[in-house]
Short mmCIF file of C-alpha atoms and ligand atoms in Angstrom, two decimals:
data_model
loop_
_atom_site.label_atom_id
_atom_site.label_comp_id
_atom_site.label_asym_id
_atom_site.label_seq_id
_atom_site.Cartn_x
_atom_site.Cartn_y
_atom_site.Cartn_z
CA MET N 1 -10.84 -12.53 16.02
CA THR N 2 -11.03 -8.73 16.23
CA LYS N 3 -7.93 -6.62 15.69
CA ALA N 4 -7.83 -5.63 19.35
CA ASP N 5 -8.06 -9.26 20.49
CA SER N 6 -5.41 -10.37 17.97
CA LEU N 7 -2.95 -7.67 19.00
CA ALA N 8 -3.53 -8.32 22.69
CA LEU N 9 -2.85 -12.04 22.18
CA TYR N 10 0.18 -11.22 20.01
CA GLY N 11 1.57 -9.12 22.85
CA GLN N 12 1.01 -12.03 25.24
CA VAL N 13 2.34 -15.01 23.27
CA MET N 14 5.02 -13.74 20.87
CA VAL N 15 8.65 -13.11 21.75
CA PRO N 16 8.74 -9.30 21.84
CA ASN N 17 11.39 -8.82 19.14
CA TYR N 18 9.02 -7.24 16.58
CA ALA N 19 6.82 -4.15 16.79
CA PRO N 20 4.20 -4.83 14.12
CA VAL N 21 1.95 -2.03 12.87
CA SER N 22 -1.64 -2.22 13.98
CA VAL N 23 -3.10 -3.58 10.71
CA ILE N 24 -3.35 -7.37 10.36
CA PRO N 25 -3.69 -8.40 6.71
CA VAL N 26 -5.78 -11.53 6.14
CA ARG N 27 -6.06 -11.66 2.35
CA GLY N 28 -4.08 -10.46 -0.65
CA GLN N 29 -4.69 -10.32 -4.39
CA GLY N 30 -2.28 -8.70 -6.83
CA ALA N 31 -1.16 -5.37 -5.40
CA ARG N 32 -3.96 -5.18 -2.82
CA LEU N 33 -4.35 -6.47 0.72
CA TRP N 34 -7.36 -6.62 3.05
CA ASP N 35 -7.32 -6.53 6.83
CA GLN N 36 -9.54 -8.30 9.38
CA ALA N 37 -12.22 -5.60 9.10
CA GLY N 38 -12.28 -5.84 5.29
CA THR N 39 -10.42 -2.53 4.80
CA GLU N 40 -8.45 -2.60 1.56
CA TYR N 41 -4.88 -1.33 1.05
CA ILE N 42 -2.66 -0.76 -1.98
CA ASP N 43 0.61 -2.52 -1.29
CA PHE N 44 3.76 -0.53 -2.08
CA ALA N 45 5.67 -2.53 0.54
CA GLY N 46 5.56 -5.89 -1.25
CA GLY N 47 6.30 -7.83 1.94
CA VAL N 48 9.69 -6.04 2.07
CA ALA N 49 10.64 -6.65 -1.57
CA VAL N 50 9.36 -10.23 -1.52
CA ASN N 51 6.02 -10.25 -3.37
CA ALA N 52 7.52 -9.49 -6.80
CA LEU N 53 4.43 -10.80 -8.57
CA GLY N 54 1.94 -9.41 -6.08
CA HIS N 55 -0.17 -11.55 -3.77
CA CYS N 56 -1.53 -14.98 -4.68
CA HIS N 57 -0.46 -14.89 -8.34
CA PRO N 58 -2.65 -17.62 -9.91
CA LEU N 59 0.27 -19.40 -11.61
CA LEU N 60 2.26 -19.50 -8.38
CA VAL N 61 -0.78 -20.82 -6.52
CA ASP N 62 -1.14 -23.50 -9.23
CA ALA N 63 2.54 -24.48 -8.91
CA LEU N 64 2.21 -24.74 -5.13
CA ILE N 65 -0.99 -26.79 -5.26
CA GLU N 66 0.32 -29.11 -7.95
CA GLN N 67 3.51 -29.83 -6.01
CA GLY N 68 1.48 -30.00 -2.80
CA HIS N 69 -0.32 -33.02 -4.22
CA ARG N 70 2.95 -34.71 -5.24
CA LEU N 71 5.69 -34.36 -2.62
CA TRP N 72 6.33 -31.83 0.16
CA HIS N 73 9.57 -32.98 1.66
CA ALA N 74 12.04 -35.82 1.55
CA SER N 75 15.23 -34.06 2.83
CA ASN N 76 18.64 -33.71 1.20
CA VAL N 77 19.27 -37.39 1.72
CA PHE N 78 17.44 -37.47 -1.63
CA ALA N 79 17.67 -35.22 -4.68
CA ASN N 80 14.33 -33.84 -5.82
CA GLU N 81 13.06 -32.85 -9.26
CA PRO N 82 11.87 -29.27 -8.60
CA ALA N 83 15.22 -28.39 -6.97
CA ILE N 84 17.19 -29.84 -9.87
CA ARG N 85 15.03 -27.98 -12.41
CA LEU N 86 15.23 -24.67 -10.52
CA ALA N 87 19.00 -24.94 -10.06
CA HIS N 88 19.36 -25.63 -13.77
CA ALA N 89 17.16 -22.65 -14.67
CA LEU N 90 19.16 -20.37 -12.34
CA THR N 91 22.46 -21.46 -13.87
CA GLN N 92 21.03 -20.91 -17.36
CA ALA N 93 19.93 -17.39 -16.39
CA THR N 94 23.13 -16.26 -14.62
CA PHE N 95 26.95 -16.34 -14.47
CA ALA N 96 26.72 -19.27 -12.05
CA ASP N 97 27.21 -23.01 -12.58
CA ARG N 98 26.22 -24.28 -9.13
CA VAL N 99 23.43 -23.61 -6.62
CA PHE N 100 23.02 -24.23 -2.89
CA PHE N 101 19.45 -23.82 -1.65
CA ALA N 102 18.50 -22.39 1.73
CA ASN N 103 15.37 -20.95 3.35
CA SER N 104 16.21 -17.33 4.14
CA GLY N 105 18.58 -14.57 3.13
CA ALA N 106 20.58 -14.99 6.32
CA GLU N 107 21.10 -18.69 5.57
CA ALA N 108 22.14 -18.02 1.96
CA ASN N 109 24.66 -15.48 3.24
CA GLU N 110 25.84 -17.80 6.00
CA ALA N 111 26.59 -20.36 3.27
CA ALA N 112 28.42 -17.72 1.22
CA PHE N 113 30.55 -16.60 4.19
CA LYS N 114 31.41 -20.16 5.17
CA LEU N 115 32.29 -20.90 1.55
CA ALA N 116 34.55 -17.83 1.54
CA ARG N 117 36.36 -19.03 4.66
CA ARG N 118 36.91 -22.50 3.14
CA TYR N 119 38.04 -20.91 -0.11
CA GLY N 120 40.57 -18.80 1.78
CA LEU N 121 41.80 -21.80 3.75
CA ASN N 122 42.27 -23.87 0.61
CA THR N 123 43.78 -21.22 -1.66
CA GLY N 124 45.82 -18.94 0.61
CA ASP N 125 48.15 -18.98 3.56
CA ASP N 126 46.82 -19.65 7.05
CA ASP N 127 45.67 -16.06 7.46
CA LYS N 128 43.42 -15.75 4.38
CA TYR N 129 40.18 -15.48 6.36
CA GLU N 130 39.26 -11.80 6.40
CA ILE N 131 35.85 -10.83 5.08
CA VAL N 132 35.63 -7.21 3.96
CA ALA N 133 32.14 -5.73 4.26
CA ALA N 134 30.53 -2.29 4.09
CA LEU N 135 29.39 -0.30 7.08
CA ASN N 136 25.61 0.05 7.29
CA SER N 137 25.08 -3.10 5.29
CA PHE N 138 22.53 -5.77 6.13
CA HIS N 139 22.94 -9.49 5.51
CA GLY N 140 20.49 -11.13 7.92
CA ARG N 141 20.16 -11.89 11.62
CA SER N 142 22.28 -14.98 12.25
CA LEU N 143 25.35 -14.30 14.37
CA PHE N 144 27.78 -14.49 11.44
CA THR N 145 25.61 -12.24 9.26
CA VAL N 146 25.07 -9.55 11.92
CA CYS N 147 28.84 -9.52 12.51
CA VAL N 148 29.54 -9.10 8.81
CA ALA N 149 26.94 -6.32 8.48
CA GLY N 150 28.86 -3.82 10.58
CA GLN N 151 25.85 -2.30 12.35
CA SER N 152 26.26 -2.54 16.10
CA LYS N 153 22.51 -2.19 16.65
CA TYR N 154 22.12 -5.71 15.25
CA SER N 155 25.09 -7.34 17.00
CA ASP N 156 25.27 -5.56 20.39
CA GLY N 157 24.71 -7.92 23.29
CA PHE N 158 25.37 -11.11 21.36
CA GLY N 159 29.10 -11.37 21.93
CA PRO N 160 31.63 -12.84 21.66
CA LEU N 161 31.23 -11.88 18.03
CA VAL N 162 32.69 -13.54 14.96
CA SER N 163 36.14 -12.08 14.29
CA GLY N 164 38.14 -11.60 11.10
CA ILE N 165 35.77 -9.06 9.56
CA ARG N 166 36.93 -5.65 8.27
CA HIS N 167 34.42 -2.86 7.73
CA VAL N 168 34.75 0.01 5.28
CA PRO N 169 32.49 2.94 4.41
CA PHE N 170 30.22 2.07 1.47
CA ASN N 171 31.11 3.54 -1.93
CA ASP N 172 34.55 4.63 -0.68
CA ILE N 173 37.08 3.24 -3.15
CA ALA N 174 40.15 4.41 -1.23
CA ALA N 175 38.93 2.71 1.95
CA LEU N 176 38.41 -0.53 0.06
CA GLU N 177 41.87 -0.31 -1.50
CA ALA N 178 43.34 0.19 1.95
CA VAL N 179 41.95 -3.02 3.47
CA VAL N 180 41.73 -5.63 0.71
CA SER N 181 44.89 -7.73 0.83
CA SER N 182 46.19 -11.28 0.48
CA ARG N 183 44.47 -11.95 3.83
CA THR N 184 41.07 -11.22 2.29
CA CYS N 185 39.00 -14.27 1.43
CA ALA N 186 35.96 -12.26 0.31
CA VAL N 187 34.51 -8.82 -0.24
CA VAL N 188 30.76 -8.79 0.31
CA LEU N 189 28.52 -5.98 -0.93
CA GLU N 190 24.85 -5.20 -1.48
CA PRO N 191 24.49 -3.58 -4.93
CA ILE N 192 21.92 -1.33 -3.25
CA GLN N 193 22.05 -1.04 0.51
CA GLY N 194 18.36 -1.64 1.12
CA GLU N 195 17.68 -1.79 4.83
CA SER N 196 19.86 1.15 5.73
CA GLY N 197 18.26 3.65 3.35
CA VAL N 198 18.14 2.48 -0.30
CA THR N 199 21.64 3.63 -1.23
CA PRO N 200 22.84 2.34 -4.61
CA ALA N 201 26.48 1.41 -5.11
CA HIS N 202 28.46 3.47 -7.60
CA ARG N 203 29.33 1.41 -10.64
CA ALA N 204 33.01 2.41 -10.31
CA TYR N 205 33.01 1.14 -6.72
CA LEU N 206 31.77 -2.31 -7.72
CA GLU N 207 34.23 -2.39 -10.64
CA ARG N 208 37.10 -1.56 -8.28
CA ALA N 209 35.92 -4.23 -5.83
CA ARG N 210 36.04 -6.74 -8.70
CA GLU N 211 39.59 -5.69 -9.63
CA LEU N 212 40.81 -5.85 -6.04
CA CYS N 213 39.30 -9.31 -5.54
CA ASP N 214 40.98 -10.51 -8.74
CA ARG N 215 44.32 -9.05 -7.71
CA HIS N 216 44.27 -10.58 -4.22
CA GLY N 217 42.56 -13.90 -5.00
CA ALA N 218 39.44 -13.03 -2.99
CA LEU N 219 35.83 -13.84 -3.79
CA LEU N 220 33.45 -11.04 -4.70
CA ILE N 221 30.08 -11.79 -3.08
CA PHE N 222 26.99 -9.82 -4.05
CA ASP N 223 24.13 -10.04 -1.60
CA GLU N 224 21.19 -9.77 -4.00
CA VAL N 225 18.61 -10.83 -1.45
CA GLN N 226 16.80 -7.50 -1.93
CA THR N 227 17.96 -6.45 -5.42
CA GLY N 228 17.53 -9.80 -7.16
CA MET N 229 14.78 -11.26 -9.33
CA GLY N 230 13.94 -8.35 -11.59
CA ARG N 231 13.67 -5.59 -9.01
CA LEU N 232 16.09 -3.27 -10.83
CA GLY N 233 14.67 -3.99 -14.29
CA THR N 234 17.38 -6.55 -14.99
CA LEU N 235 17.00 -10.06 -13.63
CA PHE N 236 19.88 -9.38 -11.21
CA ALA N 237 21.61 -6.19 -10.09
CA TYR N 238 25.02 -7.46 -11.21
CA GLU N 239 23.75 -7.24 -14.80
CA TYR N 240 22.54 -3.67 -14.23
CA PHE N 241 25.99 -2.67 -12.97
CA GLY N 242 27.92 -4.83 -15.45
CA VAL N 243 30.07 -6.37 -12.69
CA VAL N 244 30.02 -10.15 -12.31
CA PRO N 245 30.53 -11.57 -8.80
CA ASP N 246 31.92 -15.00 -7.86
CA VAL N 247 29.07 -15.66 -5.46
CA MET N 248 25.53 -14.26 -5.38
CA THR N 249 22.93 -14.78 -2.68
CA LEU N 250 19.19 -14.65 -3.28
CA ALA N 251 16.08 -14.89 -1.11
CA LYS N 252 12.96 -12.73 -0.81
CA ALA N 253 11.54 -12.60 -4.38
CA ILE N 254 12.96 -15.95 -5.49
CA GLY N 255 9.99 -17.59 -3.74
CA CYS N 256 7.66 -14.59 -4.13
CA GLY N 257 6.53 -15.14 -0.53
CA PHE N 258 7.23 -18.85 -0.12
CA PRO N 259 10.40 -19.27 2.00
CA LEU N 260 13.25 -20.02 -0.39
CA ALA N 261 16.82 -18.76 -0.77
CA ALA N 262 19.87 -19.66 -2.78
CA MET N 263 23.60 -19.15 -3.02
CA LEU N 264 24.93 -19.25 -6.57
CA THR N 265 28.55 -19.62 -7.58
CA THR N 266 30.92 -20.90 -10.22
CA ASP N 267 31.98 -24.49 -10.68
CA ALA N 268 35.53 -23.87 -9.45
CA VAL N 269 34.47 -22.00 -6.30
CA ALA N 270 31.72 -24.49 -5.45
CA GLN N 271 34.29 -27.28 -5.14
CA HIS N 272 35.42 -25.76 -1.82
CA LEU N 273 32.16 -26.88 -0.17
CA GLY N 274 32.66 -30.63 -0.46
CA VAL N 275 30.40 -33.39 0.83
CA GLY N 276 29.45 -32.86 4.47
CA SER N 277 30.85 -29.32 4.71
CA HIS N 278 27.48 -27.56 4.89
CA GLY N 279 23.79 -28.38 4.70
CA SER N 280 20.17 -27.71 5.55
CA THR N 281 17.16 -29.92 6.27
CA PHE N 282 14.67 -27.75 4.38
CA GLY N 283 16.96 -26.05 1.84
CA GLY N 284 15.86 -27.05 -1.65
CA ASN N 285 12.52 -28.33 -0.39
CA PRO N 286 10.33 -29.46 -3.36
CA LEU N 287 7.37 -27.20 -2.48
CA ALA N 288 9.55 -24.09 -2.29
CA CYS N 289 11.48 -24.98 -5.44
CA ALA N 290 8.31 -25.63 -7.44
CA VAL N 291 7.15 -22.11 -6.56
CA GLY N 292 10.63 -20.70 -7.27
CA GLU N 293 10.68 -22.34 -10.68
CA ALA N 294 7.36 -20.74 -11.62
CA ALA N 295 8.46 -17.38 -10.17
CA LEU N 296 11.69 -17.35 -12.19
CA ARG N 297 9.85 -18.28 -15.38
CA LEU N 298 7.29 -15.49 -14.85
CA ILE N 299 9.74 -12.76 -13.80
CA ASN N 300 12.41 -13.49 -16.43
CA GLN N 301 10.32 -12.11 -19.28
CA PRO N 302 11.36 -9.08 -21.35
CA ASP N 303 7.97 -7.37 -20.89
CA VAL N 304 8.09 -7.81 -17.08
CA LEU N 305 11.63 -6.40 -16.87
CA ARG N 306 10.82 -3.54 -19.25
CA GLY N 307 7.69 -2.88 -17.20
CA VAL N 308 9.89 -2.29 -14.13
CA GLU N 309 11.64 0.60 -15.90
CA GLU N 310 8.31 2.08 -17.03
CA ARG N 311 6.88 1.86 -13.54
CA HIS N 312 10.09 3.35 -12.10
CA ALA N 313 9.72 6.42 -14.32
CA ARG N 314 6.06 6.91 -13.43
CA LEU N 315 6.54 6.32 -9.71
CA THR N 316 9.65 8.45 -9.22
CA SER N 317 8.31 11.46 -11.09
CA ALA N 318 5.03 11.29 -9.14
CA LEU N 319 6.84 10.87 -5.80
CA ARG N 320 9.05 13.87 -6.55
CA GLU N 321 6.04 16.01 -7.38
CA ILE N 322 4.22 14.90 -4.23
CA GLY N 323 7.34 15.44 -2.14
CA GLN N 324 7.78 18.91 -3.61
CA ARG N 325 4.14 19.89 -3.08
CA HIS N 326 4.14 18.98 0.61
CA GLY N 327 7.80 19.58 1.48
CA VAL N 328 8.21 16.12 2.93
CA PHE N 329 10.90 14.55 0.71
CA GLU N 330 14.27 16.08 -0.12
CA ALA N 331 15.20 13.34 -2.64
CA VAL N 332 13.83 10.22 -4.25
CA ARG N 333 16.52 7.64 -4.95
CA GLY N 334 16.85 4.03 -5.99
CA ILE N 335 16.77 1.92 -9.11
CA GLY N 336 13.86 0.09 -10.73
CA LEU N 337 11.22 -0.65 -8.11
CA LEU N 338 13.43 -0.34 -5.04
CA LEU N 339 12.93 3.30 -4.13
CA GLY N 340 13.76 5.46 -1.14
CA CYS N 341 12.09 8.80 -0.43
CA VAL N 342 14.52 10.71 1.77
CA LEU N 343 12.67 12.76 4.37
CA ALA N 344 13.37 16.48 4.42
CA GLY N 345 14.21 18.81 7.31
CA PRO N 346 11.64 18.51 10.10
CA TRP N 347 10.45 15.13 8.84
CA LYS N 348 13.79 13.47 9.49
CA GLY N 349 13.45 10.60 11.93
CA ARG N 350 9.74 10.25 11.16
CA ALA N 351 9.64 7.45 8.59
CA ARG N 352 7.52 5.35 10.94
CA ASP N 353 4.98 8.18 11.29
CA VAL N 354 4.77 8.45 7.49
CA MET N 355 4.32 4.69 7.24
CA ASN N 356 1.51 4.74 9.80
CA ARG N 357 -0.24 7.73 8.25
CA CYS N 358 -0.06 6.04 4.85
CA LEU N 359 -1.71 2.97 6.37
CA GLU N 360 -4.53 5.15 7.71
CA HIS N 361 -5.02 6.35 4.11
CA GLY N 362 -5.06 2.84 2.62
CA VAL N 363 -1.53 2.45 1.28
CA MET N 364 1.32 0.36 2.66
CA VAL N 365 4.89 1.67 2.51
CA LEU N 366 8.06 0.69 4.35
CA GLN N 367 10.76 2.48 6.21
CA ALA N 368 14.49 2.00 5.61
CA GLY N 369 16.04 3.47 8.72
CA THR N 370 14.28 6.42 10.31
CA ASP N 371 14.85 8.96 7.54
CA VAL N 372 13.80 7.07 4.44
CA VAL N 373 10.39 5.86 3.27
CA ARG N 374 10.96 2.80 1.11
CA LEU N 375 8.79 1.45 -1.68
CA ALA N 376 9.19 -2.03 -3.15
CA PRO N 377 5.91 -2.78 -4.91
CA SER N 378 5.03 -5.73 -7.11
CA LEU N 379 6.96 -5.64 -10.40
CA VAL N 380 3.68 -6.12 -12.24
CA ILE N 381 1.50 -3.67 -10.32
CA ASP N 382 -1.18 -2.26 -12.58
CA PRO N 383 -0.31 1.38 -13.45
CA ALA N 384 -3.85 2.46 -12.51
CA GLU N 385 -3.43 0.85 -9.08
CA MET N 386 -0.06 2.55 -8.76
CA ASP N 387 -1.72 5.92 -9.43
CA GLU N 388 -4.41 5.14 -6.87
CA GLY N 389 -1.72 4.25 -4.33
CA LEU N 390 0.09 7.50 -5.09
CA GLN N 391 -3.11 9.49 -4.54
CA ARG N 392 -3.57 7.81 -1.18
CA MET N 393 0.06 8.49 -0.32
CA GLU N 394 -0.38 12.14 -1.23
CA ALA N 395 -3.47 12.39 0.98
CA ALA N 396 -1.47 10.90 3.84
CA LEU N 397 1.47 13.26 3.37
CA LYS N 398 -0.86 16.24 3.00
CA SER N 399 -2.54 15.43 6.29
CA LEU N 400 0.85 15.04 8.00
CA ALA N 401 2.18 18.23 6.45
CA SER N 402 -0.90 20.16 7.61
CA GLU N 403 0.22 19.42 11.17
CA GLN N 404 3.60 20.98 10.46
CA PRO N 405 3.40 24.78 10.81
CA HIS N 406 6.09 25.65 8.22
CA PRO N 407 6.72 22.98 5.62
CA ILE N 408 10.30 23.22 4.40
CA GLU N 409 10.90 24.32 0.79
CA THR N 410 12.69 21.47 -0.93
CA THR N 411 14.15 20.74 -4.32
CA ILE N 412 13.65 17.10 -5.13
CA GLY N 413 16.83 15.36 -6.22
CA GLU N 414 17.35 12.86 -9.00
CA SER N 415 17.30 9.14 -8.39
CA VAL N 416 20.68 7.48 -8.70
N1 LIG J 1 20.43 -9.54 2.83
C1 LIG J 1 19.73 -8.45 2.47
C2 LIG J 1 20.36 -7.49 1.49
C3 LIG J 1 18.46 -8.20 2.99
O1 LIG J 1 17.80 -7.11 2.62
C4 LIG J 1 17.93 -9.11 3.91
C5 LIG J 1 16.60 -8.89 4.52
O2 LIG J 1 16.07 -7.82 4.52
C6 LIG J 1 18.69 -10.24 4.28
C7 LIG J 1 19.92 -10.43 3.70
C8 LIG J 1 18.17 -11.24 5.27
O3 LIG J 1 17.17 -12.02 4.70
P1 LIG J 1 16.26 -12.93 5.65
O4 LIG J 1 15.45 -12.01 6.49
O5 LIG J 1 15.44 -13.74 4.68
O6 LIG J 1 17.17 -13.78 6.45
#
């Protein structure tokens, strides 16, 4: 099928909730993708922070094929070996003792929020049901998760909404102190707000959230759907910040592209989701867990995690130089390989244009809101490929900047 035919059919048969870019990838290998016409791209988007080991990693393909010949699905009426092994490996690698498997970030968060409500019911008075969340956060697209996220653009028109949720500005300690109380069953935070612009939490903010949860008997939930699985150079962001949550949710990179998600928690907290309280037909599916097991083994290696820091240094300094030369970025922020290039002056609001121009020059990037160009490449991208991608990005920005009569002078800020 040609691109034009594919896009025309897409427009005809798909529910119109997405606006895909015009390139249709058909093949991927490592940090490169190819479209229907055979045009090759360097992938700095990583399937929105999913493809942590690039595309079609041979050991992940092996794990999938091997399990594919054994058992695909039997349901949670039965336990299965890959799920048991992956849950064990996750508990060995984290603060957690117990795992609930799901298929997407929204489902992992849904489980976490339902657990929080049960926890509040069982441990507090009748009114211990409030979930405190940050404005501009993102936790998925189910009704509960859009209500928790506090961004009306995701929840408008779907009312009546879930109640009992308090929203506070992110990184504002005083605001958090003002709302967390004995009525709070959980505080939920992204260690880096990814979708809304790659904004890292301040360490002191997360520490204060931990203290407030301890004082008021509330659960601290970290949504690590985007930050988890090595992306910050530690296996999980909570280790980077040195603040241990009670509940952590994972998706995206845990399956490296195969749909898999998990909610992790402690033994004591897990007891509040007893038999029959929650479930999923596909959650913990053997195929997904076999891939997840291989992904965890491959990512949780000192050289892979160290490599994230090295790539961060190389990428951020190059992006700052490029941004400075063409006046397009006013700051480059983020941790590890979750980076946001904040558009300067006249470029504000044009992240989609940058993304499209980059595509025309053979490099895939993402947007995070309209003012931030986001990069979330493979954790093991070859440095030479990274440099090639940067050259393509520079060519794209140069061509955009040449259309701007007076590029703004900018000083490129530090990453946080
Ligand atoms: N939580 C965070 C922090 C995310 O970044 C995302 C997706 O971008 C989600 C949850 C939702 O994940 P999913 O799209 O797999 O439901």
